[in-house]
Coordinates of C-alpha atoms in Angstrom, one line a residue:
Chain A
M1 CA -109.3 -156.2 -4.1
S2 CA -108.8 -158.4 -1.8
V3 CA -104.9 -159.2 -0.9
L4 CA -103.7 -161.8 1.6
V5 CA -99.8 -160.9 2.6
F6 CA -97.6 -163.2 4.2
V7 CA -95.5 -161.4 6.8
E8 CA -92.6 -162.5 9.0
P9 CA -92.2 -161.1 12.6
E10 CA -89.8 -158.1 12.8
D11 CA -88.9 -158.3 9.1
E12 CA -88.4 -155.3 7.2
L13 CA -88.6 -156.6 3.6
S14 CA -92.4 -157.8 4.9
L15 CA -93.0 -154.1 5.8
Q16 CA -91.9 -153.3 2.5
A17 CA -94.2 -156.0 0.7
L18 CA -97.0 -154.8 2.7
A19 CA -96.7 -151.1 1.2
L20 CA -96.9 -152.7 -2.4
A21 CA -99.8 -154.9 -1.1
R22 CA -101.6 -151.8 0.3
T23 CA -101.7 -150.2 -3.3
L24 CA -103.7 -153.2 -4.8
G25 CA -106.3 -153.3 -2.4
E26 CA -107.8 -154.5 0.9
V27 CA -104.9 -155.9 2.8
R28 CA -105.1 -159.2 4.9
A29 CA -101.6 -159.8 6.8
V30 CA -101.1 -163.2 7.9
S31 CA -97.9 -165.3 9.6
I32 CA -97.3 -168.7 10.6
E33 CA -95.1 -169.8 13.6
G34 CA -93.5 -172.8 14.4
A35 CA -90.5 -175.1 12.6
Y36 CA -90.3 -173.7 8.9
A37 CA -91.8 -176.4 6.6
P38 CA -92.4 -174.6 3.3
A39 CA -94.9 -177.1 1.5
A40 CA -97.0 -177.4 4.9
W41 CA -97.0 -173.4 5.4
A42 CA -97.8 -173.0 1.6
Q43 CA -100.9 -174.8 2.1
A44 CA -101.7 -173.2 5.0
L45 CA -101.6 -170.2 2.7
V46 CA -103.8 -171.6 0.3
E47 CA -106.0 -172.7 2.5
A48 CA -106.3 -168.9 4.0
A49 CA -106.2 -167.6 0.4
T50 CA -109.9 -168.9 -0.8
D51 CA -111.4 -165.4 -1.3
A52 CA -108.0 -163.5 -2.1
E53 CA -107.9 -161.8 -5.3
A54 CA -103.8 -161.4 -5.1
I55 CA -101.0 -163.3 -2.6
V56 CA -98.2 -161.1 -2.0
A57 CA -95.2 -161.8 0.1
A58 CA -91.6 -160.3 0.3
G59 CA -89.0 -161.1 -2.4
S60 CA -86.9 -162.7 0.4
D61 CA -85.5 -166.3 0.6
R62 CA -88.7 -167.5 2.3
G63 CA -91.2 -165.2 0.5
N64 CA -89.9 -166.2 -2.8
E65 CA -89.9 -170.1 -1.7
L66 CA -93.3 -170.3 -0.4
L67 CA -95.3 -168.6 -3.0
A68 CA -93.5 -170.7 -5.4
H69 CA -95.2 -173.7 -3.4
V70 CA -98.7 -171.6 -3.4
A71 CA -98.4 -171.2 -7.3
A72 CA -97.3 -174.6 -7.9
R73 CA -100.4 -176.0 -5.5
L74 CA -102.9 -173.8 -7.7
D75 CA -101.2 -174.2 -10.8
Q76 CA -101.0 -170.3 -11.4
P77 CA -98.1 -168.1 -12.7
F78 CA -95.9 -166.2 -10.2
A79 CA -94.1 -163.5 -10.5
A80 CA -91.2 -162.9 -8.3
N81 CA -89.2 -159.6 -7.4
V82 CA -92.1 -157.2 -8.6
T83 CA -91.4 -153.6 -7.7
A84 CA -94.6 -152.2 -9.3
V85 CA -97.7 -153.3 -10.6
A86 CA -100.3 -151.6 -12.9
G87 CA -103.5 -153.4 -13.7
D88 CA -102.4 -156.9 -14.9
T89 CA -99.2 -155.8 -15.8
V90 CA -96.0 -156.3 -13.1
T91 CA -92.7 -154.7 -13.3
R92 CA -89.8 -157.2 -12.1
I93 CA -86.7 -157.3 -11.8
R94 CA -84.1 -159.7 -13.4
W95 CA -79.9 -160.4 -13.4
G96 CA -80.3 -159.8 -9.5
G97 CA -81.5 -156.1 -10.6
S98 CA -79.1 -155.2 -13.5
L99 CA -82.2 -155.3 -15.7
I100 CA -85.8 -154.6 -15.5
E101 CA -88.8 -156.8 -16.9
E102 CA -92.6 -155.4 -18.0
A103 CA -94.6 -158.5 -17.8
R104 CA -98.5 -159.4 -18.2
L105 CA -99.4 -161.5 -15.2
H106 CA -102.2 -163.7 -16.4
G107 CA -103.1 -165.6 -13.0
S108 CA -105.8 -165.5 -10.9
P109 CA -105.2 -164.7 -7.8
R110 CA -102.2 -162.9 -8.9
I111 CA -99.5 -164.3 -7.0
L112 CA -96.1 -161.9 -6.4
T113 CA -93.2 -161.0 -4.2
V114 CA -91.9 -157.7 -4.0
A115 CA -88.4 -157.1 -4.8
P116 CA -86.4 -156.1 -1.5
H117 CA -85.4 -152.0 -0.8
T118 CA -87.7 -150.8 -3.8
Q119 CA -90.6 -149.7 -1.5
P120 CA -90.8 -147.6 1.8
A121 CA -91.7 -150.0 4.6
A122 CA -95.3 -149.7 5.6
E123 CA -96.6 -149.5 9.4
P124 CA -96.9 -152.7 11.1
V125 CA -100.5 -154.0 11.0
A126 CA -102.4 -156.3 13.0
V127 CA -101.2 -160.0 11.8
Q128 CA -103.6 -163.1 12.1
Q129 CA -101.6 -166.2 12.9
L130 CA -102.2 -169.5 10.8
S131 CA -102.0 -173.0 11.9
L132 CA -101.3 -176.2 10.0
A133 CA -103.7 -178.7 9.1
A134 CA -103.7 -181.5 10.9
D135 CA -102.8 -183.7 7.8
A136 CA -99.9 -181.3 6.4
D137 CA -96.8 -182.4 5.0
T138 CA -94.4 -181.7 7.4
T139 CA -91.5 -183.9 5.2
V140 CA -89.8 -181.4 4.4
R141 CA -88.9 -178.8 7.8
V142 CA -86.2 -177.2 9.6
L143 CA -84.9 -179.9 12.4
E144 CA -82.4 -177.8 13.5
T145 CA -80.2 -174.5 13.2
V146 CA -76.5 -174.9 13.1
A147 CA -73.9 -171.9 13.5
E148 CA -72.0 -171.0 10.1
S149 CA -68.3 -171.4 10.4
S150 CA -66.9 -167.8 10.0
G151 CA -65.3 -165.5 11.5
G152 CA -64.4 -161.6 11.3
V153 CA -67.2 -159.0 10.7
S154 CA -70.2 -160.0 8.9
L155 CA -70.1 -159.2 5.0
R156 CA -73.8 -158.5 4.9
D157 CA -74.1 -155.9 7.9
A158 CA -70.6 -154.4 7.5
K159 CA -70.3 -150.7 7.6
V160 CA -67.6 -150.5 5.2
V161 CA -66.6 -153.3 3.0
V162 CA -63.1 -153.7 1.2
S163 CA -63.2 -156.1 -1.6
G164 CA -60.6 -157.3 -4.0
G165 CA -60.8 -158.7 -7.5
R166 CA -58.8 -160.5 -10.3
G167 CA -56.6 -157.5 -10.0
V168 CA -55.3 -158.5 -6.6
G169 CA -53.7 -161.3 -8.5
S170 CA -53.3 -164.2 -5.8
S171 CA -54.6 -165.4 -2.4
E172 CA -51.4 -164.2 -0.7
A173 CA -51.8 -160.6 -1.9
F174 CA -55.2 -160.1 -0.2
A175 CA -53.0 -159.4 3.1
I176 CA -53.1 -155.6 1.7
I177 CA -56.8 -155.9 1.2
E178 CA -57.1 -157.4 4.8
E179 CA -54.7 -155.0 6.4
L180 CA -56.7 -151.8 5.2
A181 CA -59.9 -153.8 6.3
G182 CA -58.6 -154.2 10.1
L183 CA -57.9 -150.7 10.1
L184 CA -61.1 -149.7 9.3
G185 CA -63.0 -152.3 11.2
A186 CA -64.4 -153.5 7.8
A187 CA -65.5 -156.9 6.4
V188 CA -63.2 -158.3 3.5
G189 CA -65.0 -158.9 0.5
C190 CA -64.4 -160.1 -3.2
S191 CA -65.4 -160.8 -6.7
R192 CA -66.6 -164.1 -8.3
V193 CA -63.3 -164.6 -10.0
V194 CA -61.7 -164.7 -6.8
T195 CA -63.8 -167.2 -5.2
S196 CA -63.7 -169.4 -8.7
A197 CA -60.1 -169.3 -8.4
G198 CA -60.3 -170.4 -4.9
W199 CA -58.1 -167.6 -3.6
R200 CA -60.9 -166.7 -1.2
P201 CA -64.2 -168.4 0.4
H202 CA -67.3 -168.2 -1.0
T203 CA -68.9 -166.7 2.2
D204 CA -66.6 -163.5 0.8
Q205 CA -68.1 -163.1 -2.3
V206 CA -70.1 -159.8 -3.1
G207 CA -72.6 -160.3 -6.0
Q208 CA -75.5 -161.7 -7.6
T209 CA -75.0 -165.3 -6.2
G210 CA -72.8 -164.1 -3.3
T211 CA -73.5 -161.5 -0.6
K212 CA -75.4 -158.4 -1.1
I213 CA -73.9 -155.9 0.9
S214 CA -75.5 -152.5 2.4
A215 CA -72.3 -150.9 3.6
D216 CA -71.7 -147.2 3.8
L217 CA -68.8 -147.3 1.9
Y218 CA -67.4 -150.3 -0.4
V219 CA -64.0 -149.9 -1.7
A220 CA -63.8 -152.2 -4.8
C221 CA -59.9 -152.7 -5.5
G222 CA -59.2 -154.5 -8.9
I223 CA -62.4 -155.2 -9.7
S224 CA -63.8 -154.7 -13.3
G225 CA -67.5 -154.2 -12.3
A226 CA -69.2 -157.1 -13.9
T227 CA -73.1 -156.9 -13.3
Q228 CA -72.8 -160.2 -11.5
H229 CA -70.6 -158.2 -9.2
I230 CA -72.5 -154.9 -9.0
A231 CA -75.8 -156.7 -8.4
G232 CA -74.2 -157.4 -4.9
A233 CA -72.3 -153.9 -4.5
K234 CA -75.1 -151.6 -5.1
G235 CA -76.7 -151.5 -1.9
A236 CA -73.6 -150.0 -0.7
K237 CA -74.3 -146.2 0.1
K238 CA -71.1 -145.0 -1.6
I239 CA -68.6 -147.1 -3.6
L240 CA -64.8 -146.2 -4.0
A241 CA -63.1 -147.9 -7.0
I242 CA -59.5 -148.5 -7.5
N243 CA -58.7 -149.8 -10.8
S244 CA -55.5 -149.6 -13.2
D245 CA -57.9 -149.6 -16.2
P246 CA -59.5 -146.0 -16.5
E247 CA -62.0 -147.8 -18.9
A248 CA -63.0 -150.5 -16.4
P249 CA -66.9 -150.7 -16.0
I250 CA -66.5 -150.4 -12.1
F251 CA -66.0 -146.7 -12.9
S252 CA -69.4 -145.6 -14.3
T253 CA -71.0 -147.4 -10.9
A254 CA -68.6 -146.0 -8.5
D255 CA -69.0 -142.7 -6.9
Y256 CA -65.5 -142.0 -6.6
A257 CA -62.3 -143.4 -8.5
V258 CA -58.4 -144.0 -7.9
V259 CA -56.7 -144.6 -11.2
G260 CA -53.5 -146.8 -10.7
D261 CA -51.8 -150.0 -9.1
L262 CA -54.0 -151.0 -6.2
H263 CA -50.6 -152.8 -4.7
E264 CA -49.2 -149.4 -4.5
I265 CA -52.8 -147.8 -3.5
V266 CA -53.8 -149.7 -0.9
P267 CA -51.0 -149.8 1.4
A268 CA -50.6 -146.0 0.8
I269 CA -54.2 -145.8 2.0
S270 CA -53.5 -147.5 5.0
A271 CA -50.0 -146.1 5.9
E272 CA -52.0 -142.7 5.5
L273 CA -54.6 -143.8 8.0
R274 CA -52.2 -144.8 10.3
R275 CA -50.4 -141.2 10.0
V276 CA -53.3 -139.1 10.5
R277 CA -54.4 -141.6 13.8
S278 CA -50.9 -141.3 15.2
Chain B
M1 CA -77.5 -193.8 -8.2
R2 CA -79.0 -191.9 -11.0
V3 CA -78.9 -187.7 -10.6
L4 CA -80.6 -185.3 -13.3
V5 CA -79.0 -181.9 -13.3
C6 CA -81.2 -179.2 -14.7
V7 CA -79.2 -176.2 -16.1
K8 CA -80.3 -173.0 -18.5
R9 CA -78.0 -171.5 -21.0
V10 CA -77.3 -167.7 -20.1
P11 CA -75.2 -165.1 -21.7
I12 CA -71.8 -163.9 -19.8
T13 CA -72.9 -160.2 -19.4
G14 CA -69.9 -158.4 -18.6
G15 CA -70.3 -155.0 -17.5
K16 CA -73.1 -153.4 -19.3
M17 CA -76.6 -154.4 -20.4
V18 CA -77.5 -153.5 -23.8
L19 CA -80.8 -154.5 -25.7
T20 CA -81.8 -155.5 -28.6
A21 CA -84.0 -152.9 -30.8
D22 CA -87.2 -154.7 -30.4
E23 CA -86.5 -154.3 -26.3
Q24 CA -87.3 -158.3 -26.1
A25 CA -83.7 -159.5 -25.2
L26 CA -80.4 -158.7 -24.4
E27 CA -78.0 -158.0 -27.2
T28 CA -75.8 -161.2 -27.3
R29 CA -74.0 -160.9 -30.4
H30 CA -70.6 -160.1 -28.9
L31 CA -71.4 -162.4 -25.4
G32 CA -70.3 -165.5 -24.7
F33 CA -72.7 -167.7 -23.0
T34 CA -72.5 -170.2 -19.8
I35 CA -74.8 -171.6 -17.5
S36 CA -76.3 -170.1 -13.9
P37 CA -73.6 -169.8 -11.4
H38 CA -75.3 -172.1 -8.7
E39 CA -76.3 -174.8 -11.5
E40 CA -72.3 -175.2 -11.8
C41 CA -72.2 -176.0 -8.5
G42 CA -75.4 -178.6 -9.1
V43 CA -73.3 -179.8 -12.0
E44 CA -70.2 -180.3 -9.9
E45 CA -72.2 -182.2 -6.9
A46 CA -74.0 -184.5 -8.9
V47 CA -70.6 -185.5 -10.6
R48 CA -69.0 -185.8 -7.0
L49 CA -72.2 -187.9 -5.7
V50 CA -71.8 -190.2 -8.5
E51 CA -68.1 -190.8 -8.5
A52 CA -68.4 -191.5 -4.7
N53 CA -71.4 -193.8 -5.0
G54 CA -71.5 -194.9 -8.5
G55 CA -74.4 -194.5 -11.0
E56 CA -75.2 -191.9 -13.7
T57 CA -75.3 -188.4 -13.9
V58 CA -77.7 -186.6 -16.6
V59 CA -77.9 -182.9 -17.4
L60 CA -80.6 -181.6 -18.8
T61 CA -81.6 -178.0 -20.6
L62 CA -84.6 -176.4 -22.2
G63 CA -83.2 -173.9 -25.0
P64 CA -82.3 -173.2 -28.4
A65 CA -80.1 -175.7 -30.5
E66 CA -76.8 -173.6 -29.2
A67 CA -77.5 -175.1 -26.0
E68 CA -76.0 -178.2 -26.7
E69 CA -72.8 -176.2 -26.0
Q70 CA -73.6 -175.9 -22.2
L71 CA -74.7 -179.5 -22.1
R72 CA -71.4 -180.6 -23.5
D73 CA -69.6 -178.4 -20.9
C74 CA -71.2 -180.2 -18.2
M75 CA -70.3 -183.5 -19.9
A76 CA -67.0 -182.1 -19.9
I77 CA -66.8 -182.2 -16.2
G78 CA -68.2 -185.6 -15.8
A79 CA -72.0 -185.6 -16.7
D80 CA -72.7 -188.7 -18.6
R81 CA -75.1 -187.6 -20.9
G82 CA -77.4 -184.9 -22.2
I83 CA -81.3 -184.2 -22.6
L84 CA -82.0 -181.0 -24.9
L85 CA -85.5 -179.6 -24.9
R86 CA -85.1 -177.7 -28.0
T87 CA -87.1 -174.6 -28.5
D88 CA -86.6 -171.7 -30.9
G89 CA -85.1 -169.9 -28.5
G90 CA -87.6 -167.4 -27.1
D91 CA -88.1 -166.7 -23.3
W92 CA -90.2 -169.7 -21.8
D93 CA -92.2 -168.8 -18.4
A94 CA -91.4 -171.0 -15.6
Q95 CA -94.8 -172.7 -15.4
S96 CA -94.1 -174.0 -19.1
T97 CA -90.5 -174.8 -18.4
A98 CA -91.6 -176.8 -15.2
A99 CA -94.0 -178.7 -17.2
A100 CA -91.8 -179.5 -20.1
I101 CA -89.0 -180.8 -17.7
V102 CA -91.7 -182.9 -15.9
D103 CA -92.6 -184.5 -19.3
A104 CA -89.0 -185.6 -20.2
I105 CA -88.7 -186.6 -16.5
R106 CA -91.6 -188.9 -16.8
G107 CA -90.0 -190.3 -19.6
E108 CA -86.7 -191.6 -18.1
E109 CA -86.0 -194.1 -15.4
P110 CA -86.7 -192.7 -11.6
F111 CA -83.9 -190.2 -10.6
D112 CA -82.7 -190.4 -6.7
L113 CA -82.1 -186.6 -6.8
I114 CA -83.4 -184.0 -9.1
L115 CA -81.1 -180.8 -8.9
F116 CA -81.3 -177.2 -9.8
G117 CA -80.0 -173.9 -9.2
N118 CA -81.9 -172.0 -6.5
E119 CA -82.6 -169.2 -9.1
S120 CA -81.6 -168.5 -12.9
A121 CA -79.0 -165.9 -13.5
D122 CA -81.0 -164.1 -16.2
T123 CA -84.9 -164.3 -15.3
G124 CA -84.8 -165.2 -11.6
N125 CA -87.9 -166.7 -11.0
Y126 CA -87.5 -168.8 -8.2
Q127 CA -90.1 -171.7 -8.8
V128 CA -88.9 -174.1 -11.4
G129 CA -87.4 -177.0 -9.1
I130 CA -90.5 -176.2 -6.7
R131 CA -93.2 -176.7 -9.7
V132 CA -91.5 -180.0 -10.7
A133 CA -91.2 -181.4 -7.5
H134 CA -95.1 -180.5 -6.7
A135 CA -96.0 -182.3 -10.4
L136 CA -93.9 -185.4 -9.5
G137 CA -94.9 -185.4 -5.6
L138 CA -91.5 -185.0 -4.5
P139 CA -89.9 -183.3 -1.3
V140 CA -88.0 -180.1 -2.1
V141 CA -85.5 -178.3 -0.2
N142 CA -84.0 -175.0 -1.6
G143 CA -81.1 -172.6 -1.1
L144 CA -78.7 -175.3 -0.4
K145 CA -74.9 -174.6 0.9
K146 CA -74.4 -178.3 1.7
I147 CA -75.9 -181.8 0.6
E148 CA -74.9 -185.0 2.5
L149 CA -76.2 -188.6 1.4
Q150 CA -77.2 -190.7 4.2
G151 CA -78.5 -194.0 2.7
D152 CA -81.9 -193.3 1.5
Q153 CA -82.3 -189.9 3.2
V154 CA -80.4 -186.8 2.2
R155 CA -79.3 -184.2 5.0
C156 CA -79.2 -180.5 3.6
E157 CA -77.7 -177.1 5.1
R158 CA -79.4 -173.9 3.8
D159 CA -78.3 -170.3 4.4
A160 CA -80.3 -168.3 7.3
G161 CA -78.4 -165.0 7.3
G162 CA -75.6 -166.3 9.7
T163 CA -76.6 -169.6 10.9
R164 CA -77.8 -172.8 8.7
D165 CA -81.0 -174.5 8.7
V166 CA -80.9 -178.3 8.6
Y167 CA -83.3 -180.5 6.8
V168 CA -83.6 -184.4 6.8
V169 CA -85.6 -185.6 3.6
P170 CA -86.0 -189.0 2.1
T171 CA -84.9 -189.5 -1.6
P172 CA -86.0 -189.3 -4.5
A173 CA -86.0 -185.5 -3.8
V174 CA -85.8 -182.4 -5.6
L175 CA -83.0 -180.1 -4.2
S176 CA -82.1 -176.6 -5.6
V177 CA -78.4 -175.4 -4.7
L178 CA -76.8 -172.6 -4.2
E179 CA -73.2 -171.2 -5.3
G180 CA -70.7 -171.9 -2.6
L181 CA -72.0 -175.6 -2.3
N182 CA -68.6 -176.3 -3.8
L183 CA -65.9 -175.2 -5.8
P184 CA -66.5 -176.4 -9.1
R185 CA -63.5 -177.9 -11.1
Y186 CA -62.4 -176.8 -14.7
P187 CA -62.8 -179.0 -17.8
S188 CA -59.7 -181.2 -18.7
V189 CA -58.7 -181.4 -22.2
P190 CA -59.5 -185.4 -22.1
G191 CA -63.1 -184.3 -20.6
R192 CA -63.8 -182.1 -23.5
L193 CA -62.6 -184.9 -25.7
R194 CA -64.9 -187.3 -24.0
A195 CA -67.8 -185.0 -24.0
K196 CA -68.0 -184.9 -27.7
S197 CA -68.7 -188.5 -28.1
K198 CA -71.2 -188.7 -25.2
P199 CA -75.2 -189.3 -25.8
L200 CA -77.2 -186.2 -26.5
A201 CA -80.8 -186.8 -26.5
V202 CA -83.1 -184.0 -28.3
V203 CA -86.9 -183.2 -27.9
E204 CA -88.2 -180.4 -30.2
L205 CA -90.5 -178.5 -28.3
A206 CA -93.2 -175.9 -29.3
R207 CA -93.7 -172.9 -26.9
P208 CA -97.0 -173.2 -25.2
E209 CA -99.1 -169.8 -24.1
Q210 CA -97.3 -167.6 -21.6
K211 CA -98.8 -167.0 -18.4
L212 CA -96.1 -164.7 -17.1
E213 CA -95.8 -163.0 -20.7
K214 CA -93.3 -160.8 -21.2
L215 CA -93.8 -157.6 -22.6
R216 CA -90.5 -155.6 -22.7
L217 CA -87.4 -155.3 -21.0
V218 CA -85.6 -152.0 -19.5
V219 CA -82.3 -151.0 -18.4
P220 CA -82.7 -149.3 -15.1
P221 CA -81.3 -145.9 -15.0
G222 CA -78.2 -145.3 -13.2
Q223 CA -75.9 -147.1 -15.8
G224 CA -73.1 -144.9 -17.2
K225 CA -72.9 -142.4 -14.5
Q226 CA -69.1 -141.2 -14.2
A227 CA -67.1 -141.5 -10.6
E228 CA -65.5 -138.7 -9.3
I229 CA -61.7 -139.1 -9.5
L230 CA -60.0 -138.4 -6.4
G231 CA -56.3 -139.1 -8.2
E232 CA -53.9 -141.6 -9.5
G233 CA -51.8 -143.7 -8.0
A234 CA -50.5 -143.7 -4.0
A235 CA -50.2 -140.1 -4.3
A236 CA -54.2 -140.1 -3.8
A237 CA -54.2 -141.9 -0.3
P238 CA -54.5 -138.6 1.6
K239 CA -57.5 -137.8 -0.6
V240 CA -59.1 -141.3 0.0
V241 CA -58.5 -140.9 3.7
E242 CA -59.9 -137.5 3.9
L243 CA -62.9 -139.1 2.0
M244 CA -63.3 -141.7 4.7
Q245 CA -63.5 -139.2 7.3
Q246 CA -66.1 -137.3 5.6
L247 CA -67.9 -140.6 5.2
G248 CA -67.8 -141.3 9.1
V249 CA -66.0 -144.6 8.4
A250 CA -61.9 -144.0 9.3

C-alpha cells in the first residue's frame, strides 16, 4: 500500500505517525512550508495523494484539522486518533483516551490520524516539500502570532504539577496549592469544576478539554478523578492523590495516596519540605 | 446578526467508564447528560454576540428525542430557538452528521456565524464543522480561544502551544471553539422558565449507511488499579517528601 504521510518539522508526534504509517506500507513523507493555511494545505495534500491508498498525519491540532479538510474535499470518512490498524478495521480513542472504539473504515483512500503517544517514534525520513497551487484559497491563514498572557511555569512542560479540585473550596484557598508548587518549582493546575466556578483561569485546567500534562509527578489535591480530568492527567509518570474520601475514583488511577483533609496535609508537606532543606 | 450553534448531547461520565452488555454504548442508566464542554462556550459566545449586536441565536443538535433537554438548557442561557434533528439514538458518524446539519442549514435564512465545539467529548472526530463549511463553501477556523467581530470580518485567536495564532476571515464563517473562550453563565430560574416556551423545530431522520462504522467499544486496561497508601492526614507529610526525593523532584 502507498501511504502519504504529512509531517511537521522537528515534531515528535509526526514521527509517531510515521511509525504507524510504516506498518501499512510504502511511505512518502511530505511537508509544507510558509504561513499555515489549512484549506490550502489540504488542497496540496489532496493533489499529492492521487496514487495514495492511505493518508496519515499526527493526531495533533493541525494533523486532525488538515485531514478533516482532506476528507471533506474527497468526501471520504476520516478516523481521528487511531492507535492501530488491521485490514479495514481501526482502533481509535474516544473520550480523550478513556474509552477505545473499534470501527470499520470504509473509505478509499484510508484517511486517519495517529493518537499521540501510542506509538514509538520512527527514525526521521527524507521529506518532500509540497508547494501550494497558484489558485489555492488562503482566505483562512495565520496572519500573525501573538504572545499568550500567562505567567509562571508552563503546565504542559512542567516536571511537577500541583493541582487542586473542588475540595480546595475557594479561590483564596489555592494559596496552599501555590505555596507547595512554589517550593517544588511546579506549575499550578486545577480541575474543570474549579475553572467553571471561576476560582482559576482556564489556562490552569488539566483535563480532556484543558491541558494534557506530561509531568514526572502530578499531585492531585481534592480532585475526585472524573474521566474528563484523568484524560489530561494520565500523561504524568506518577500521580499522588490527596483526598478526604477513601472511595474517590482518583485512588484507582493514582500511584500513591494520602487520605485526609488537604487543608492540613498540603501545608504539612510544604513545612516538611522546608524542614528537610534547612 | 444570526448565529447558529451546533451541540451534542453526551453523558456526564463521572469516575468510571461502564459499557452496556453488547459493548455498543456507555451504560448511561445512572448518568446525567450535558453538552460537550467546548460547545458550552460556543453557546455562551453566540448569546453574547447577539446580546451585543442584536439578532438571533439558534441552537441545533442531532440526537435522540431526549436531546431536547440539552436544547432547552441552551435556550435557558439565552438561545432564541432550537432545531432537533431527531434520530433513534444510535451513533451517527461525522460524515452523515455533517450532511444532516448542512440540509438543515440550507432550509434556514443564512447565518453570519456557525459555531461548533472543536471536537465532541465522546467520539472526538474533529471534523463535523469542517465538513459543514466545505459543503456550504464557507471559511472555517478551528480551535479558537478568542472571537472578535470586526464589521463583516471576524478576528480569531487560536492556541499554538504558548502563543496565539491570529486569523481574520470574512463572515459568514464557520468557527470551532475551545473551552476557555469564555466562562459560561449558569441558567437562571426565569431563563429556565422562558426556555420552556421557546420555539423548537423537530425533523425526523433515518440513519444512512455509516462509512466509519462502530464495531464495538472497549474500556482500556488500567482502570481500577489501587494506589499505594502513604498515610493519613498531616502525619503522612514526611513520607510524601521522601517520595518526592526518590522521584528526584524535591
